[in-house]
Amino acid sequence: MNNDAHVDNAEKDSISSPKNTQICSKEMRNGSRDPKPMAGKTTTASAPVDSEKQISAFERGETTSIPTGETTAASISEVSEDEQQKLPMSKARCIALVLTLTGAAFLNIVSNQSVIIILPTIGRDLSVPESRLQWIVSSYALTFGCFLLVWGRIADIYGKRLIFIWGSVWVTAVTAANPFLPNEIAFDLFRGLHGLGSAATVPTAIGIIATTFPPGKAKNYAFSCYSAGAPLGGAFGNIVSGLIASQTSWKWVFGVTAILSGIITVAAIFLIPRPPAPTGPVVGEKQTVDWIGAALVTVGLVLLLFSLTEGNVVGWKTPWVSVLLVVSLLIVAAFAFWQHHLEKRTTRRPLLKLSLFKNPRFSIGLVIFFIFFAAFNNFMVFATYYYQQFQGLSPLDTSLRFIPVGLSGLCVAFVVSQLLHRVPAVILLGIGHLCMLTTVVLFASPIPPSTSYFAWGLPAMILSVVGSDSAWPCLMLSTSKELPGEDQAMGGALINAMGQLGRAIGLAIATSVQTATMASALGIPIEDVERLEHGNPVTLKGIRAASYLNVGFVITSLVLVVLTFRNMDIIGKTAPQPPSERLAETRSVGEEPEAREKK
């Protein structure tokens, strides 16, 4: 998304309301060194609206925002002399800070993309069964999705700088340990711990930018630069991983990632400004974290994923598999009950407000997120299986076939950012879904394996990223638009969490379909399915079966889009602000900080 120009009405409301304007003003004081406004001088909100509107969108974890053409930190140097006087620190330090935070976003995507390319190689070296190979990817996505809300809340209490630094230290440590892990269980565990640390760096990095830079071009450039981190990670993660694995060992992929993460950690310690000490008592909601809710949702989802995975290993007729599946669902239900109790009968803040689901468009939007990105992630994984396990290509040759994904993503990101305020959301979503549908149909179709990559593999790669990069910002904006301002942060984090959980659970289901198909073709029990030699038609049959599942996912998602968003207006076009809200915003922004705190 071009967050400077295309922001939905709900995000604007979240900034323009008096309550949230005071909160944003307070955060700006705590996170930056801006001089206070002159006493008695009324400041209108018209000037900073564009940059301030970004805070709501970015602080809730929208890390895949579409960058514009101005996506380099060096663009900060283009600000005017008056703007430079408002910078919280020297220009050089501002640029270094933005590059550091962008590097964290870059590494988060690289950590996921690089593992997908070397997945078969890791499985072969660690003797991981075919049916459990997906755990290496899913464990990261699962913990990332589960703890996104938790870390956002912890950062609100203990400070964004502290949580970002410790999250980065954590990522560095567990990534450096990966090459030395001796078995599958330890490797999967540390991949989950990696996702735990990444979930701490994403919302805090966004919040640091939002609260450090004052309104103006500098903040706009900072957000644009940060937005470029994710697509650049997707573009270079595959090729760098394949190159390293081909020339040395797959273990050095984690080694290089750990070194880069360590550099970011050290830079963060010196560059991220320390927030000033509070000058008075904090008035408001009780500063607590819902640890019980976090434990329930994490344990429930881990057990659910484990039962779906182990059913392929020990057989679905094994009694404890079905028992574990039921227990996991009961724990998730207990989580929902606990959240309802906190929201309705206590003053404590729940991890998840269940009242959000009363909005049908928001709820269905979450389902679409879950299904669509389950299909996209499945395609990326099974395309890797096709090139390496069936065609027998090396990690480097495989990564070369994924280059169009990253390069096309940068182009699509810019184009979509220009269309958001011109084209209705349902059209962009429809185009994205049709492109993704074409991609998965190509891999499900009985195209002869001898067919040239340029005839169908290349179009599939390009269309996949056209689909995902068209759907993501539209779904993010149109779904969050349904929420009031006070729920924007929680709703945005939930949207991102659903995307990650869709990747994890969707891959588990697709692996089950693949394994069952291969077992049926070989005439053996599911638990006896193992990796076959290159070129075996049974391997191809399993991959195509998983692709047919993806076809079903995308069609279901497309139907939900048409039924849910068919009457939605252009989401990137902001409506005129009501006079009452403009007056309230002007008064709140024009007041002295002490006067706002007294309110």
Coordinates of C-alpha atoms in Angstrom, one line a residue, residues 87-439:
L87 CA 14.0 15.8 13.0
P88 CA 14.4 14.1 16.4
M89 CA 18.1 13.6 15.8
S90 CA 20.8 14.2 13.1
K91 CA 19.9 13.4 9.5
A92 CA 22.6 10.7 9.3
R93 CA 21.3 9.0 12.5
C94 CA 17.7 9.2 11.1
I95 CA 18.8 7.4 7.9
A96 CA 20.7 4.8 9.9
L97 CA 17.7 4.2 12.2
V98 CA 15.3 3.7 9.3
L99 CA 17.8 1.3 7.5
T100 CA 18.1 -0.7 10.7
L101 CA 14.4 -1.1 11.2
T102 CA 13.9 -1.9 7.5
G103 CA 16.6 -4.5 7.8
A104 CA 14.6 -6.2 10.5
A105 CA 11.6 -6.4 8.2
F106 CA 13.9 -7.6 5.4
L107 CA 15.3 -10.4 7.5
N108 CA 11.8 -11.5 8.7
I109 CA 10.9 -12.3 5.1
V110 CA 14.3 -13.7 4.2
S111 CA 14.1 -16.1 7.2
N112 CA 10.9 -17.6 5.8
Q113 CA 11.7 -17.5 2.1
S114 CA 15.2 -18.9 2.4
V115 CA 14.0 -21.9 4.4
I116 CA 11.4 -22.8 1.7
I117 CA 14.1 -23.1 -0.9
I118 CA 16.3 -25.4 1.1
L119 CA 13.5 -27.4 2.7
P120 CA 14.1 -30.6 0.9
T121 CA 17.8 -30.4 1.6
I122 CA 17.2 -29.9 5.3
G123 CA 14.8 -32.8 5.4
R124 CA 17.3 -35.1 3.7
D125 CA 20.2 -34.2 6.1
L126 CA 18.0 -34.4 9.3
S127 CA 16.1 -37.5 8.1
V128 CA 12.8 -35.7 8.4
P129 CA 9.8 -37.7 7.0
E130 CA 8.0 -36.2 4.0
S131 CA 4.8 -35.8 6.0
R132 CA 6.5 -33.7 8.8
L133 CA 8.7 -31.6 6.5
Q134 CA 6.2 -28.8 6.6
W135 CA 6.8 -28.3 10.4
I136 CA 10.0 -26.4 9.5
V137 CA 7.9 -23.7 7.9
S138 CA 4.7 -24.0 9.9
S139 CA 6.3 -23.7 13.4
Y140 CA 7.7 -20.3 12.5
A141 CA 4.4 -19.0 11.1
L142 CA 2.4 -20.5 14.0
T143 CA 4.4 -18.8 16.8
F144 CA 4.6 -15.6 14.8
G145 CA 0.9 -15.4 14.4
C146 CA 0.0 -16.4 18.0
F147 CA 2.3 -13.9 19.6
L148 CA 1.8 -10.8 17.4
L149 CA -1.0 -9.5 19.7
V150 CA 1.0 -10.5 22.8
W151 CA 4.1 -8.6 21.9
G152 CA 2.2 -5.6 20.8
R153 CA 0.6 -5.4 24.2
I154 CA 3.9 -6.0 26.1
A155 CA 5.6 -3.2 24.0
D156 CA 2.8 -0.8 25.1
I157 CA 3.7 -1.5 28.7
Y158 CA 7.5 -1.9 28.7
G159 CA 8.4 0.2 25.7
K160 CA 9.0 -0.4 22.0
R161 CA 12.7 0.1 22.1
L162 CA 13.3 -2.5 24.8
I163 CA 11.1 -5.1 23.2
F164 CA 12.6 -4.6 19.7
I165 CA 16.2 -5.0 21.0
W166 CA 15.5 -8.1 23.1
G167 CA 13.4 -9.6 20.2
S168 CA 16.3 -9.0 17.8
V169 CA 18.8 -10.5 20.4
W170 CA 16.5 -13.5 20.6
V171 CA 16.3 -13.9 16.8
T172 CA 20.1 -13.7 16.5
A173 CA 20.6 -16.3 19.2
V174 CA 18.1 -18.9 17.9
T175 CA 19.2 -18.5 14.3
A176 CA 22.8 -18.9 15.2
A177 CA 21.9 -22.2 17.0
N178 CA 20.0 -23.7 14.1
P179 CA 23.0 -25.1 12.2
F180 CA 24.2 -27.0 15.3
L181 CA 20.8 -28.7 16.1
P182 CA 21.2 -32.5 15.7
N183 CA 17.6 -33.7 15.0
E184 CA 14.2 -32.8 13.7
I185 CA 12.5 -32.0 17.0
A186 CA 15.2 -29.5 18.1
F187 CA 15.2 -27.9 14.7
D188 CA 11.4 -27.4 14.7
L189 CA 11.5 -26.1 18.2
F190 CA 14.0 -23.4 17.4
R191 CA 12.1 -22.5 14.2
G192 CA 9.2 -21.8 16.5
L193 CA 11.3 -19.8 18.8
H194 CA 12.5 -17.8 15.8
G195 CA 8.9 -16.9 15.0
L196 CA 8.4 -15.8 18.6
G197 CA 11.3 -13.3 18.3
S198 CA 10.2 -12.0 14.9
A199 CA 6.7 -11.3 16.3
A200 CA 8.4 -9.0 18.8
T201 CA 10.3 -7.0 16.2
V202 CA 7.5 -6.3 13.7
P203 CA 5.0 -4.2 15.7
T204 CA 7.7 -2.5 17.7
A205 CA 9.7 -1.4 14.6
I206 CA 6.6 0.1 13.1
G207 CA 5.7 1.8 16.4
I208 CA 9.3 3.2 16.7
I209 CA 9.0 4.9 13.3
A210 CA 5.5 6.2 14.1
T211 CA 6.5 7.8 17.4
T212 CA 10.0 8.9 16.6
F213 CA 9.5 11.0 13.5
P214 CA 7.4 14.1 13.5
P215 CA 4.7 14.7 10.8
G216 CA 6.2 15.6 7.5
K217 CA 8.2 14.2 4.6
A218 CA 10.7 12.5 6.8
K219 CA 8.1 10.3 8.4
N220 CA 6.6 9.6 4.9
Y221 CA 10.0 8.5 3.6
A222 CA 10.7 6.4 6.7
F223 CA 7.5 4.5 6.3
S224 CA 8.0 4.1 2.5
C225 CA 11.5 2.7 3.1
Y226 CA 10.3 0.3 5.8
S227 CA 7.5 -0.9 3.4
A228 CA 10.2 -1.9 0.9
G229 CA 11.8 -4.3 3.3
A230 CA 9.3 -7.1 2.8
P231 CA 9.2 -7.3 -1.0
L232 CA 13.0 -6.9 -1.1
G233 CA 13.3 -9.8 1.3
G234 CA 11.1 -11.9 -0.9
A235 CA 13.2 -10.9 -4.0
F236 CA 16.6 -11.7 -2.5
G237 CA 15.7 -14.4 0.1
N238 CA 15.3 -17.1 -2.5
I239 CA 18.4 -16.4 -4.6
V240 CA 20.7 -15.8 -1.7
S241 CA 19.6 -19.0 0.0
G242 CA 20.0 -21.1 -3.1
L243 CA 23.4 -19.6 -3.8
I244 CA 24.7 -20.2 -0.3
A245 CA 23.3 -23.7 -0.1
S246 CA 24.8 -24.6 -3.5
Q247 CA 28.3 -23.3 -2.8
T248 CA 28.7 -24.3 0.8
S249 CA 26.0 -25.8 3.0
W250 CA 22.4 -25.0 3.9
K251 CA 23.7 -24.4 7.5
W252 CA 25.4 -21.2 6.3
V253 CA 22.0 -19.8 5.3
F254 CA 21.2 -19.6 9.0
G255 CA 24.8 -18.4 9.8
V256 CA 24.6 -15.5 7.4
T257 CA 21.1 -14.6 8.7
A258 CA 22.4 -14.7 12.3
I259 CA 25.3 -12.4 11.4
L260 CA 23.0 -9.9 9.8
S261 CA 20.6 -10.1 12.7
G262 CA 23.4 -9.4 15.1
I263 CA 24.4 -6.3 13.1
I264 CA 20.9 -5.0 13.3
T265 CA 20.8 -5.7 17.1
V266 CA 24.0 -3.7 17.7
A267 CA 22.8 -0.9 15.5
A268 CA 19.4 -0.8 17.3
I269 CA 21.1 -0.4 20.7
F270 CA 22.9 2.7 19.5
L271 CA 20.4 4.2 17.1
I272 CA 16.9 3.8 18.6
P273 CA 16.3 6.8 20.9
R274 CA 15.4 6.2 24.5
P275 CA 12.0 7.4 25.5
P276 CA 11.9 10.1 28.1
A277 CA 10.9 9.1 31.6
P278 CA 7.2 9.7 32.4
T279 CA 6.6 13.0 34.1
G280 CA 3.4 11.9 35.9
P281 CA 1.2 9.0 36.7
V282 CA -0.2 7.0 33.8
V283 CA -4.0 7.2 33.7
G284 CA -6.1 4.7 31.9
E285 CA -6.4 1.0 31.3
K286 CA -4.7 -1.4 33.8
Q287 CA -1.3 -2.3 32.4
T288 CA -1.6 -6.1 32.2
V289 CA -0.9 -8.8 29.7
D290 CA -3.4 -11.7 29.2
W291 CA -0.9 -14.5 29.7
I292 CA -3.7 -17.0 30.3
G293 CA -5.2 -16.2 26.9
A294 CA -1.8 -16.3 25.2
A295 CA -1.1 -19.7 26.7
L296 CA -4.5 -21.1 25.7
V297 CA -4.4 -20.0 22.1
T298 CA -0.8 -21.1 21.6
V299 CA -1.2 -24.5 23.2
G300 CA -4.5 -25.1 21.4
L301 CA -3.1 -24.2 17.9
V302 CA 0.1 -26.1 18.4
L303 CA -1.8 -29.3 19.4
L304 CA -4.1 -28.8 16.4
L305 CA -1.2 -28.5 14.0
F306 CA 0.5 -31.4 15.7
S307 CA -2.5 -33.7 15.4
L308 CA -3.0 -32.8 11.7
T309 CA 0.7 -33.5 11.0
E310 CA 1.1 -36.7 13.0
G311 CA -2.0 -38.2 11.4
N312 CA 0.1 -38.6 8.3
V313 CA 2.9 -40.2 10.2
V314 CA 1.3 -42.7 12.5
G315 CA -2.0 -43.1 10.6
W316 CA -5.4 -41.4 11.2
K317 CA -6.8 -44.6 12.8
T318 CA -4.3 -44.2 15.7
P319 CA -6.6 -43.4 18.7
W320 CA -4.5 -40.7 20.3
V321 CA -4.5 -38.6 17.1
S322 CA -8.3 -38.1 17.2
V323 CA -8.2 -37.5 20.9
L324 CA -5.5 -34.9 20.5
L325 CA -7.5 -33.2 17.8
V326 CA -10.6 -32.9 20.0
V327 CA -8.5 -31.7 22.9
S328 CA -6.9 -29.0 20.8
L329 CA -10.4 -27.7 19.7
L330 CA -11.5 -27.7 23.3
I331 CA -8.6 -25.6 24.3
V332 CA -9.3 -23.1 21.5
A333 CA -12.9 -23.0 22.7
A334 CA -11.6 -22.3 26.2
F335 CA -9.6 -19.4 24.9
A336 CA -12.7 -17.9 23.3
F337 CA -14.6 -18.3 26.6
W338 CA -11.8 -16.7 28.5
Q339 CA -11.7 -13.7 26.1
H340 CA -15.4 -13.2 26.4
H341 CA -15.1 -13.3 30.2
L342 CA -12.4 -10.7 30.3
E343 CA -14.2 -8.4 27.9
K344 CA -17.7 -8.5 29.4
R345 CA -17.1 -9.1 33.1
T346 CA -13.8 -7.6 34.0
T347 CA -11.8 -4.4 33.4
R348 CA -8.8 -6.2 32.2
R349 CA -7.9 -6.0 28.6
P350 CA -8.4 -9.2 26.7
L351 CA -5.9 -10.5 24.1
L352 CA -8.7 -10.6 21.6
K353 CA -12.0 -8.7 21.7
L354 CA -14.6 -11.2 20.5
S355 CA -17.0 -8.3 19.9
L356 CA -15.0 -7.6 16.8
F357 CA -16.6 -10.6 15.2
K358 CA -20.0 -9.1 15.4
N359 CA -19.1 -7.3 12.2
P360 CA -19.9 -9.9 9.5
R361 CA -17.7 -8.2 6.8
F362 CA -14.7 -8.1 9.2
S363 CA -15.2 -11.7 10.2
I364 CA -15.5 -13.0 6.6
G365 CA -12.5 -10.9 5.7
L366 CA -10.5 -12.8 8.2
V367 CA -11.7 -16.1 6.7
I368 CA -10.6 -14.9 3.3
F369 CA -7.2 -13.9 4.6
F370 CA -6.8 -17.4 6.1
I371 CA -7.9 -19.3 3.0
F372 CA -6.2 -17.1 0.3
F373 CA -2.7 -17.0 2.0
A374 CA -2.9 -20.7 2.9
A375 CA -3.2 -21.3 -0.9
F376 CA -0.4 -18.9 -1.7
N377 CA 2.0 -20.4 0.9
N378 CA 1.1 -23.9 -0.3
F379 CA 2.0 -23.0 -3.8
M380 CA 5.4 -21.7 -2.8
V381 CA 6.2 -24.8 -0.8
F382 CA 4.9 -27.3 -3.4
A383 CA 6.5 -25.5 -6.3
T384 CA 9.8 -26.0 -4.4
Y385 CA 9.0 -29.7 -4.0
Y386 CA 8.2 -30.0 -7.7
Y387 CA 11.5 -28.5 -8.8
Q388 CA 13.7 -30.2 -6.2
Q389 CA 12.0 -33.5 -5.3
F390 CA 10.5 -34.3 -8.7
Q391 CA 12.8 -32.6 -11.2
G392 CA 15.9 -33.0 -9.1
L393 CA 17.1 -29.5 -9.4
S394 CA 19.6 -28.0 -7.0
P395 CA 18.6 -25.2 -4.5
L396 CA 20.4 -22.7 -6.7
D397 CA 18.5 -23.7 -9.9
T398 CA 15.3 -23.7 -7.9
S399 CA 15.9 -20.2 -6.5
L400 CA 16.5 -18.9 -10.0
R401 CA 13.0 -20.0 -10.9
F402 CA 11.7 -18.0 -8.0
I403 CA 13.4 -14.7 -9.0
P404 CA 10.3 -13.5 -10.9
V405 CA 8.3 -13.6 -7.7
G406 CA 10.4 -10.9 -6.0
L407 CA 11.1 -8.8 -9.0
S408 CA 7.4 -8.8 -10.1
G409 CA 6.3 -8.1 -6.6
L410 CA 8.1 -4.7 -6.5
C411 CA 6.5 -3.7 -9.8
V412 CA 3.0 -4.9 -8.8
A413 CA 3.4 -3.1 -5.4
F414 CA 3.8 0.2 -7.2
V415 CA 1.0 -0.4 -9.7
V416 CA -1.5 -1.4 -7.0
S417 CA -0.6 1.6 -4.8
Q418 CA -1.7 3.8 -7.8
L419 CA -4.9 1.9 -8.3
L420 CA -6.2 1.7 -4.7
H421 CA -7.8 5.2 -5.0
R422 CA -9.1 4.7 -8.5
V423 CA -10.5 1.1 -8.8
P424 CA -13.2 -0.5 -6.5
A425 CA -11.8 -3.0 -4.1
V426 CA -13.9 -5.9 -5.4
I427 CA -12.3 -5.5 -8.9
L428 CA -8.7 -5.5 -7.5
L429 CA -9.6 -8.5 -5.3
G430 CA -11.2 -10.3 -8.2
I431 CA -8.1 -9.8 -10.4
G432 CA -5.8 -11.0 -7.6
H433 CA -7.9 -14.1 -7.1
L434 CA -8.1 -14.9 -10.8
C435 CA -4.3 -14.6 -11.1
M436 CA -3.8 -16.9 -8.1
L437 CA -6.4 -19.3 -9.4
T438 CA -4.6 -19.5 -12.8
T439 CA -1.3 -20.2 -10.9

